[in-house]
mmCIF file of C-alpha atoms in Angstrom:
data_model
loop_
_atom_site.group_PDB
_atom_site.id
_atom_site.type_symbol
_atom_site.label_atom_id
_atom_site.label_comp_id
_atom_site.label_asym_id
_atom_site.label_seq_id
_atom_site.Cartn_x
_atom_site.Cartn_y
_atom_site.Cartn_z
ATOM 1 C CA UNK A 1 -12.688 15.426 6.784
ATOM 2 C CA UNK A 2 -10.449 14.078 9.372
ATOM 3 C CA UNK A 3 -7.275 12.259 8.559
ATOM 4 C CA UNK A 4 -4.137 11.204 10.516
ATOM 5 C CA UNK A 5 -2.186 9.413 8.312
ATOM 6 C CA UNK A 6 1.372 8.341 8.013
ATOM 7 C CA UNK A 7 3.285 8.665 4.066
ATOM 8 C CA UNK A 8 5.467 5.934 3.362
ATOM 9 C CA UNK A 9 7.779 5.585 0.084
ATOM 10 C CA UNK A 10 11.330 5.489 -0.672
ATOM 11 C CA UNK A 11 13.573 8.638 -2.107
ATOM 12 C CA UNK A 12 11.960 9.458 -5.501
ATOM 13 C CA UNK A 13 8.750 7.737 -4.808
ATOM 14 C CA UNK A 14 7.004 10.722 -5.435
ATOM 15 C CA UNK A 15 5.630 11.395 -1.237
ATOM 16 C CA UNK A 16 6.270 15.082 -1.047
ATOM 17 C CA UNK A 17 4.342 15.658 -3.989
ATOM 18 C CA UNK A 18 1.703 13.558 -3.481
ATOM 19 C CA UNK A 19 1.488 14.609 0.165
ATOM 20 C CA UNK A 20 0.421 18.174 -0.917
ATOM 21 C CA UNK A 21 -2.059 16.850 -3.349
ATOM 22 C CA UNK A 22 -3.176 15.040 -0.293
ATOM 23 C CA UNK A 23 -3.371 17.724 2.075
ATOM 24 C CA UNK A 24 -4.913 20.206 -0.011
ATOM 25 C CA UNK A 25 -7.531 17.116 -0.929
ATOM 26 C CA UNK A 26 -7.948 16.442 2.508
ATOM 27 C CA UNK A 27 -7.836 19.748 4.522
ATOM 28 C CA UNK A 28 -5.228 18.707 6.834
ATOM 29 C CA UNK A 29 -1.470 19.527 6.706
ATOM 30 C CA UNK A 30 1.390 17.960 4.806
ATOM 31 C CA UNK A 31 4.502 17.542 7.254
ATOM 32 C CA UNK A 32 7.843 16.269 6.506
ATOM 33 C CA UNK A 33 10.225 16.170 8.915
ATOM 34 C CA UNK A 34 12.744 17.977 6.649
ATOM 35 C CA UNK A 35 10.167 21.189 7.129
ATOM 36 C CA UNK A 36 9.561 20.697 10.903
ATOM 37 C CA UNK A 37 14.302 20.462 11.078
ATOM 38 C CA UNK A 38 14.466 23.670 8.949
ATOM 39 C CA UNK A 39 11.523 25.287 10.353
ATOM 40 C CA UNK A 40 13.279 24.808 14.006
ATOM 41 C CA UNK A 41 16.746 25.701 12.710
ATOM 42 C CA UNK A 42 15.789 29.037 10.949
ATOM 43 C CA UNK A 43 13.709 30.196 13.561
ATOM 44 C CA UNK A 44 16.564 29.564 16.307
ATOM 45 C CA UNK A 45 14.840 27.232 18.813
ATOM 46 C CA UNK A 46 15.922 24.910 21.431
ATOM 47 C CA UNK A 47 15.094 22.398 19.844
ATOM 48 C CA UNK A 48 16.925 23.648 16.071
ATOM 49 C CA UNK A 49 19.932 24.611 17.670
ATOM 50 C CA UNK A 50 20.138 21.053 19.175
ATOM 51 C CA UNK A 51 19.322 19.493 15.936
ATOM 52 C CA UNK A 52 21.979 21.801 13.735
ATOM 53 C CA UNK A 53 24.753 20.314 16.546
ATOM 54 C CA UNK A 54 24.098 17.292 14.853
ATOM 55 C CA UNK A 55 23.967 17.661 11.142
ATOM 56 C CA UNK A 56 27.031 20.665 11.742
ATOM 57 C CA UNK A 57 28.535 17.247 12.402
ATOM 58 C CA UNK A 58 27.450 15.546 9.812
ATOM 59 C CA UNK A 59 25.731 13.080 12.501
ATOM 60 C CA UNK A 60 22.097 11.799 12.022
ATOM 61 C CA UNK A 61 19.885 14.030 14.525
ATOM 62 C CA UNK A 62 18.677 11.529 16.969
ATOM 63 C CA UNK A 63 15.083 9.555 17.874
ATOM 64 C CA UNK A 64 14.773 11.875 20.732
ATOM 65 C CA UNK A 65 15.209 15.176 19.227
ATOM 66 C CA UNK A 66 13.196 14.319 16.357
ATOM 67 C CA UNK A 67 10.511 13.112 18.402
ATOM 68 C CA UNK A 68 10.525 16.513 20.184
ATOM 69 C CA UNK A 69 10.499 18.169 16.938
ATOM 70 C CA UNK A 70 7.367 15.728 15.516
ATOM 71 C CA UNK A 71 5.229 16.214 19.257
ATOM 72 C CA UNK A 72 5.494 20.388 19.056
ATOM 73 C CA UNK A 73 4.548 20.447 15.287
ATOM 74 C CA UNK A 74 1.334 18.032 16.156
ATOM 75 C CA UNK A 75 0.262 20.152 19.483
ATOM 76 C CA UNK A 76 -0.006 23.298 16.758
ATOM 77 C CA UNK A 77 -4.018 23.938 16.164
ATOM 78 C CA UNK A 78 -3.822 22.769 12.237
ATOM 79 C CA UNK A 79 -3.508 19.671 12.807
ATOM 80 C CA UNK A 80 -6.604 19.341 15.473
ATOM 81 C CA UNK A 81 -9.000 17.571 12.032
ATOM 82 C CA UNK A 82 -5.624 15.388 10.621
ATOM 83 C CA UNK A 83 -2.200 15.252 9.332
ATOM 84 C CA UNK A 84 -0.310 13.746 6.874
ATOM 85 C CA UNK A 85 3.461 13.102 8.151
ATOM 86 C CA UNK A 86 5.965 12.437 5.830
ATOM 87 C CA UNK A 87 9.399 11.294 6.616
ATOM 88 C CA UNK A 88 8.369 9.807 9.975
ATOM 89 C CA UNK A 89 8.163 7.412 11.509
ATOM 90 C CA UNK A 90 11.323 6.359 10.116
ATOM 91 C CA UNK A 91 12.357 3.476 13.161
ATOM 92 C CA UNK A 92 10.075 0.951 15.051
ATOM 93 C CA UNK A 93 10.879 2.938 18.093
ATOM 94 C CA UNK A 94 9.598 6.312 16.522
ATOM 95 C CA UNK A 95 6.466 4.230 15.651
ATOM 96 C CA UNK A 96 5.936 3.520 19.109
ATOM 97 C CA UNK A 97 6.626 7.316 20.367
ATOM 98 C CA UNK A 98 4.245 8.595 17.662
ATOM 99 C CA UNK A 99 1.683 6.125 19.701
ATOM 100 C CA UNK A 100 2.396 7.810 22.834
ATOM 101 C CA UNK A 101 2.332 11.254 21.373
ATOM 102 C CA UNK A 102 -1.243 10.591 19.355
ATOM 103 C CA UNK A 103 -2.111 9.431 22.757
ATOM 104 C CA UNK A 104 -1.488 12.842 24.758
ATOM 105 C CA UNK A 105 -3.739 14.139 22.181
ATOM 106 C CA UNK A 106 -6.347 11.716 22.891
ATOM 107 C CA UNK A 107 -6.550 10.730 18.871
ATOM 108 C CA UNK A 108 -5.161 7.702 17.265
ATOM 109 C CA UNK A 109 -3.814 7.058 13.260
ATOM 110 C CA UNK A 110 -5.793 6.371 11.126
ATOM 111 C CA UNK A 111 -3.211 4.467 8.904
ATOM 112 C CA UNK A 112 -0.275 4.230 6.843
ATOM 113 C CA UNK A 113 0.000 4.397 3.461
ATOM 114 C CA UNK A 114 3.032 3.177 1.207
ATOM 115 C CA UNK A 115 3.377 4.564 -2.017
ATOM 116 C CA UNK A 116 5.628 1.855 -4.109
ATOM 117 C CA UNK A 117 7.700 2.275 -6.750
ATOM 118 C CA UNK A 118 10.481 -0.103 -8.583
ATOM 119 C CA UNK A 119 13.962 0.886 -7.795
ATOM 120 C CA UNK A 120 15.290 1.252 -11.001
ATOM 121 C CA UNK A 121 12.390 3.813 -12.441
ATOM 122 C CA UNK A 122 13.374 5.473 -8.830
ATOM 123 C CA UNK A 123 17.146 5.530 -9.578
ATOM 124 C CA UNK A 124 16.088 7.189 -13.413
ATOM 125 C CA UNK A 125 13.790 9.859 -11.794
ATOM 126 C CA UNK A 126 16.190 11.057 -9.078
ATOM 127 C CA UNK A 127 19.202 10.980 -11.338
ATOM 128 C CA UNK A 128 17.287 13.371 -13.712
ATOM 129 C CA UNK A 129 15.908 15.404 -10.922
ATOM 130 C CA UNK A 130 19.400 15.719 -9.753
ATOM 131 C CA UNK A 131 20.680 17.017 -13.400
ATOM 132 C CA UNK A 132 17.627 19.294 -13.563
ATOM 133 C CA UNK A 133 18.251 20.569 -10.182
ATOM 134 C CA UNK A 134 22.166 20.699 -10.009
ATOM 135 C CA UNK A 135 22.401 18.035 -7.654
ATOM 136 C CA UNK A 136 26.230 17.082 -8.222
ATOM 137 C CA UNK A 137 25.975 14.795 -4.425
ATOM 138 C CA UNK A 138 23.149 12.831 -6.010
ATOM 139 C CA UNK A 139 24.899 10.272 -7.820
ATOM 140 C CA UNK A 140 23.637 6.229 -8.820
ATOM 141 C CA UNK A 141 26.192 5.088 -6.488
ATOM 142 C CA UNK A 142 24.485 7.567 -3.589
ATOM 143 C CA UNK A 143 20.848 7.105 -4.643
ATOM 144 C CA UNK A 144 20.951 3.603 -4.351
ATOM 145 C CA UNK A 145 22.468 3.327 -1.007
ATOM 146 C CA UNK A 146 19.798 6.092 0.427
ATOM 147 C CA UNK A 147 17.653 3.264 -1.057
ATOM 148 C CA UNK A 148 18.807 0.564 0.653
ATOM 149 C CA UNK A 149 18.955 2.517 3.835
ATOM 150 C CA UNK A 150 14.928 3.171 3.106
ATOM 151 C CA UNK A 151 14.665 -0.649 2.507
ATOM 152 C CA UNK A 152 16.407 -1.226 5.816
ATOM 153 C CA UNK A 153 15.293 1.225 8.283
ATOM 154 C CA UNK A 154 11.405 1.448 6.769
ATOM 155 C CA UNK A 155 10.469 -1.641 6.152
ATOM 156 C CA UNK A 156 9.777 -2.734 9.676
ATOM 157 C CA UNK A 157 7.943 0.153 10.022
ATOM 158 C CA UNK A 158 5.674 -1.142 7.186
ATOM 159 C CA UNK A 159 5.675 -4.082 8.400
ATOM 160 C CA UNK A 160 4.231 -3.089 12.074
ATOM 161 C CA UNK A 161 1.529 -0.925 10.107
ATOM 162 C CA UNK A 162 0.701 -3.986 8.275
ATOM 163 C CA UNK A 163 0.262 -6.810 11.558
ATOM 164 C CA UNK A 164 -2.181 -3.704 12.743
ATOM 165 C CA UNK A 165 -4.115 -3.711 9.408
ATOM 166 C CA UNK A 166 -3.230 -0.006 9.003
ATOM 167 C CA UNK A 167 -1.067 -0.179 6.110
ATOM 168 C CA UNK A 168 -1.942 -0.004 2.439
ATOM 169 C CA UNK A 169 0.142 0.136 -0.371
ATOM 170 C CA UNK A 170 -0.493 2.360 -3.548
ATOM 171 C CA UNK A 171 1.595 2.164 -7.263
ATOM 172 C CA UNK A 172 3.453 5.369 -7.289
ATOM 173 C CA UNK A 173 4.514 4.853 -11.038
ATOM 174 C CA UNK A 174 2.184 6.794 -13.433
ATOM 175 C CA UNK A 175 1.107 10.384 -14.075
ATOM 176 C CA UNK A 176 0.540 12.465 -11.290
ATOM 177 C CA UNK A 177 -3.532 12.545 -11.343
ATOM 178 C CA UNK A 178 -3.683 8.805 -11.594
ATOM 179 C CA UNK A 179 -1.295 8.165 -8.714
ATOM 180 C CA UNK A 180 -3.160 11.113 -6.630
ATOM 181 C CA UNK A 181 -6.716 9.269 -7.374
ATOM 182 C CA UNK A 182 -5.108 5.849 -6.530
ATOM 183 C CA UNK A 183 -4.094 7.389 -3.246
ATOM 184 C CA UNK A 184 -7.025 8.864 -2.363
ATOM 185 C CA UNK A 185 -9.421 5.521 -3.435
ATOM 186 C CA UNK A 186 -7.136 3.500 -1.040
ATOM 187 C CA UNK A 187 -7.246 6.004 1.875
ATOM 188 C CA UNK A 188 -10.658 6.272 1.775
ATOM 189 C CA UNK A 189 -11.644 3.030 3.871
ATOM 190 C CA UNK A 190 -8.925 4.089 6.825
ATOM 191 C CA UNK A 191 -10.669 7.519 6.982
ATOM 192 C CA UNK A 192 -14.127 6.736 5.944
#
């Protein structure tokens, strides 16, 4: 089956999970950003190196090297039937460069989907993940400002999905299965 679709969800909504359950469902590859920055900075590209300038910084790597990063990963021959990309488009712009780039490839999306979840059940899972995992960083105070920052910086992106009729939005609150067979019922009419 073919599939280009875009993951939407804030930290802890359960997307990286999901978007393996969704690949392997599919037959088309899960990928995040975060892969696609390590990926590039372990294997000692142009394009890594540039990247690692940033974050050695502690800076936010910008639109345009990300955008780099997102257009090499999607001229790669697994993702000829579909993708599933998760973490981007973060920004209206990088909507509108993914456009372009699905465009070079002659293909267009297919659709976004959102997978929602309430804030506080978020805030719970990600502050037990983080005591499970170690994660000292990963405090309330920190989780709910990389919330807020998903509220701010994603929600337009929603938002354009939506005015295009491309966007549907799936309860990401339940047991695994049941959020995976949500998922897939509600992609089905954008990839039909």
């Amino acid at each position: 089956m073919s599939a280009r679709l875009v993951l939407l969800g804030a930290p802890g909504a359960g997307k990286g999970t999901q978007a393996a359950r969704l690949s392997e469902r599919l037959g088309v590859p899960a990928i995040s950003t975060g892969d696609i920055f390590r990926a590039n900075i372990k294997g000692g590209t142009e394009l890594g190196r540039l990247a690692q300038s940033y974050t050695d910084k502690g800076e936010l790597v910008p639109d345009s090297v990300t955008n780099d990063m997102v257009r090499a990963r999607l001229a790669e021959a697994d993702t000829a039937e579909g993708f599933l990309l998760d973490g981007y488009p973060r920004n209206t712009a990088q909507v509108a460069e993914l456009d372009v780039i699905l465009g070079e490839h002659g293909v267009a999306l297919d659709g976004a989907v959102e997978l929602t979840a309430d804030p506080e059940i978020v805030t719970a899972r990600l502050l037990k993940r983080a005591e499970i995992e170690g994660r000292v960083d990963d405090t309330e105070d920190v989780i709910r400002t990389r919330l807020a920052v998903y509220a701010e910086q994603t929600a337009p992106v929603a938002g354009l999905y939506a005015e295009r009729n491309a966007l549907v939005a799936v309860d990401g609150i339940g047991e695994l299965d049941e959020v995976t067979e949500r998922l897939v019922a509600a992609i089905a009419p954008l990839v039909g």
